């Protein structure tokens, strides 16, 4: 289990490049991929404004193209970063500048019915204003083409306690 309950960066230092970015790579486990995204979101405006949301965009499996994305749990065109930012603020705003997060569980669902393998990671996130943590489910799938081939990328994120 991976936990980042304190706001210090040293816990994640192995994941951060000199410019503050951490691109997807096949070397990261599902838990690490989610922790990298949450750590960037926890410090959303470091090293530049909306860096955390941009990191989530870079780790999203099917955004940036003309096909609809399922990132927010329903089909939505997210070919522009601005569209993604607006939806992120509306649907997943509690992740931005969160006080703390902890990865609670991770499991791998085998490929089936023509679909790819999916890693499901559940994280508890304490929002910036404090209070009780909310639970979020990150579904990750391997990228099958391009420079990030083999990397686990976020296919969908949803808040579990809002259903």
GROMACS .gro file of C-alpha atoms in nm:
model
  163
    1UNK     CA    1   0.000   0.000   0.000
    2UNK     CA    2   0.127   0.347  -0.089
    3UNK     CA    3   0.052   0.639   0.140
    4UNK     CA    4   0.127   1.009   0.124
    5UNK     CA    5  -0.052   1.140   0.429
    6UNK     CA    6   0.202   1.416   0.482
    7UNK     CA    7   0.245   1.710   0.245
    8UNK     CA    8   0.619   1.672   0.200
    9UNK     CA    9   0.763   1.604  -0.143
   10UNK     CA   10   1.057   1.376  -0.046
   11UNK     CA   11   0.828   1.072  -0.041
   12UNK     CA   12   0.770   1.116  -0.414
   13UNK     CA   13   1.111   1.256  -0.511
   14UNK     CA   14   1.209   0.946  -0.708
   15UNK     CA   15   0.918   1.008  -0.946
   16UNK     CA   16   0.979   1.376  -1.021
   17UNK     CA   17   1.188   1.500  -1.315
   18UNK     CA   18   1.389   1.820  -1.288
   19UNK     CA   19   1.106   2.026  -1.441
   20UNK     CA   20   0.850   1.883  -1.198
   21UNK     CA   21   0.683   1.652  -1.447
   22UNK     CA   22   0.649   1.277  -1.432
   23UNK     CA   23   0.545   1.128  -1.765
   24UNK     CA   24   0.382   0.787  -1.788
   25UNK     CA   25   0.622   0.496  -1.820
   26UNK     CA   26   0.582   0.117  -1.830
   27UNK     CA   27   0.806   0.102  -1.520
   28UNK     CA   28   0.530   0.233  -1.289
   29UNK     CA   29   0.283   0.006  -1.113
   30UNK     CA   30  -0.084   0.104  -1.098
   31UNK     CA   31  -0.040   0.225  -0.739
   32UNK     CA   32   0.259   0.436  -0.836
   33UNK     CA   33   0.076   0.582  -1.137
   34UNK     CA   34  -0.213   0.696  -0.916
   35UNK     CA   35   0.022   0.825  -0.644
   36UNK     CA   36   0.217   1.030  -0.900
   37UNK     CA   37  -0.103   1.193  -1.021
   38UNK     CA   38  -0.237   1.260  -0.671
   39UNK     CA   39   0.097   1.401  -0.554
   40UNK     CA   40   0.096   1.646  -0.846
   41UNK     CA   41  -0.266   1.739  -0.775
   42UNK     CA   42  -0.184   1.787  -0.406
   43UNK     CA   43   0.055   2.065  -0.512
   44UNK     CA   44  -0.149   2.172  -0.813
   45UNK     CA   45   0.027   2.503  -0.876
   46UNK     CA   46   0.387   2.381  -0.833
   47UNK     CA   47   0.606   2.428  -1.029
   48UNK     CA   48   0.353   2.621  -1.243
   49UNK     CA   49  -0.021   2.693  -1.238
   50UNK     CA   50  -0.246   2.388  -1.285
   51UNK     CA   51   0.054   2.157  -1.312
   52UNK     CA   52  -0.138   1.890  -1.117
   53UNK     CA   53  -0.436   1.898  -1.352
   54UNK     CA   54  -0.197   1.897  -1.649
   55UNK     CA   55  -0.027   1.590  -1.501
   56UNK     CA   56  -0.367   1.416  -1.478
   57UNK     CA   57  -0.428   1.509  -1.844
   58UNK     CA   58  -0.090   1.367  -1.948
   59UNK     CA   59  -0.173   1.042  -1.768
   60UNK     CA   60  -0.524   1.015  -1.921
   61UNK     CA   61  -0.557   0.729  -2.168
   62UNK     CA   62  -0.791   0.866  -2.431
   63UNK     CA   63  -0.789   1.244  -2.416
   64UNK     CA   64  -0.645   1.480  -2.675
   65UNK     CA   65  -0.803   1.304  -2.973
   66UNK     CA   66  -1.132   1.341  -3.152
   67UNK     CA   67  -1.286   1.026  -3.006
   68UNK     CA   68  -1.492   1.072  -2.687
   69UNK     CA   69  -1.322   0.986  -2.358
   70UNK     CA   70  -1.466   0.794  -2.062
   71UNK     CA   71  -1.230   0.965  -1.815
   72UNK     CA   72  -1.510   1.117  -1.605
   73UNK     CA   73  -1.731   0.807  -1.617
   74UNK     CA   74  -1.932   0.901  -1.926
   75UNK     CA   75  -1.858   0.973  -2.289
   76UNK     CA   76  -1.719   1.327  -2.332
   77UNK     CA   77  -1.508   1.508  -2.593
   78UNK     CA   78  -1.183   1.604  -2.421
   79UNK     CA   79  -0.962   1.693  -2.715
   80UNK     CA   80  -0.867   2.033  -2.566
   81UNK     CA   81  -0.690   2.072  -2.233
   82UNK     CA   82  -0.935   2.353  -2.148
   83UNK     CA   83  -1.228   2.108  -2.178
   84UNK     CA   84  -1.048   1.867  -1.947
   85UNK     CA   85  -0.969   2.142  -1.692
   86UNK     CA   86  -1.332   2.253  -1.678
   87UNK     CA   87  -1.463   1.899  -1.632
   88UNK     CA   88  -1.193   1.821  -1.377
   89UNK     CA   89  -1.293   2.122  -1.165
   90UNK     CA   90  -1.660   2.019  -1.180
   91UNK     CA   91  -1.626   1.643  -1.134
   92UNK     CA   92  -1.300   1.589  -0.941
   93UNK     CA   93  -1.233   1.924  -0.774
   94UNK     CA   94  -1.169   1.758  -0.436
   95UNK     CA   95  -0.846   1.615  -0.574
   96UNK     CA   96  -0.700   1.959  -0.647
   97UNK     CA   97  -0.477   2.088  -0.364
   98UNK     CA   98  -0.589   1.798  -0.143
   99UNK     CA   99  -0.447   1.786   0.209
  100UNK     CA  100  -0.362   1.418   0.198
  101UNK     CA  101  -0.419   1.095   0.011
  102UNK     CA  102  -0.364   0.725   0.066
  103UNK     CA  103  -0.390   0.440  -0.182
  104UNK     CA  104  -0.617   0.188  -0.009
  105UNK     CA  105  -0.629  -0.099  -0.255
  106UNK     CA  106  -0.532  -0.213  -0.600
  107UNK     CA  107  -0.645  -0.505  -0.808
  108UNK     CA  108  -0.596  -0.622  -1.162
  109UNK     CA  109  -0.900  -0.728  -1.361
  110UNK     CA  110  -0.809  -0.962  -1.646
  111UNK     CA  111  -0.892  -0.881  -2.005
  112UNK     CA  112  -1.226  -1.018  -2.112
  113UNK     CA  113  -1.501  -0.981  -2.371
  114UNK     CA  114  -1.256  -0.813  -2.607
  115UNK     CA  115  -1.160  -0.547  -2.350
  116UNK     CA  116  -0.811  -0.489  -2.215
  117UNK     CA  117  -0.673  -0.562  -1.871
  118UNK     CA  118  -0.782  -0.298  -1.621
  119UNK     CA  119  -0.607  -0.207  -1.296
  120UNK     CA  120  -0.846  -0.063  -1.036
  121UNK     CA  121  -0.693   0.153  -0.762
  122UNK     CA  122  -0.897   0.302  -0.477
  123UNK     CA  123  -0.758   0.606  -0.297
  124UNK     CA  124  -0.885   0.804   0.002
  125UNK     CA  125  -0.840   1.177  -0.048
  126UNK     CA  126  -0.878   1.449   0.217
  127UNK     CA  127  -0.990   1.770   0.042
  128UNK     CA  128  -0.808   2.103   0.077
  129UNK     CA  129  -1.069   2.239   0.319
  130UNK     CA  130  -1.029   1.934   0.545
  131UNK     CA  131  -1.301   1.705   0.668
  132UNK     CA  132  -1.355   1.339   0.603
  133UNK     CA  133  -1.170   1.178   0.313
  134UNK     CA  134  -1.360   1.081   0.001
  135UNK     CA  135  -1.283   0.761  -0.189
  136UNK     CA  136  -1.197   0.768  -0.557
  137UNK     CA  137  -1.161   0.480  -0.799
  138UNK     CA  138  -0.896   0.506  -1.070
  139UNK     CA  139  -0.924   0.260  -1.359
  140UNK     CA  140  -0.601   0.225  -1.555
  141UNK     CA  141  -0.535   0.046  -1.881
  142UNK     CA  142  -0.214  -0.010  -2.075
  143UNK     CA  143  -0.147   0.223  -2.368
  144UNK     CA  144  -0.123   0.007  -2.679
  145UNK     CA  145   0.044   0.245  -2.927
  146UNK     CA  146   0.277   0.541  -2.941
  147UNK     CA  147   0.560   0.668  -2.725
  148UNK     CA  148   0.383   0.561  -2.404
  149UNK     CA  149   0.309   0.208  -2.520
  150UNK     CA  150   0.293  -0.029  -2.223
  151UNK     CA  151   0.233   0.250  -1.968
  152UNK     CA  152  -0.066   0.219  -1.739
  153UNK     CA  153  -0.280   0.524  -1.818
  154UNK     CA  154  -0.593   0.645  -1.642
  155UNK     CA  155  -0.900   0.535  -1.835
  156UNK     CA  156  -1.158   0.658  -1.582
  157UNK     CA  157  -1.178   0.827  -1.240
  158UNK     CA  158  -1.491   0.839  -1.029
  159UNK     CA  159  -1.581   0.935  -0.677
  160UNK     CA  160  -1.716   0.627  -0.501
  161UNK     CA  161  -1.913   0.794  -0.223
  162UNK     CA  162  -2.127   1.001  -0.464
  163UNK     CA  163  -2.305   0.711  -0.630
   0.00000   0.00000   0.00000
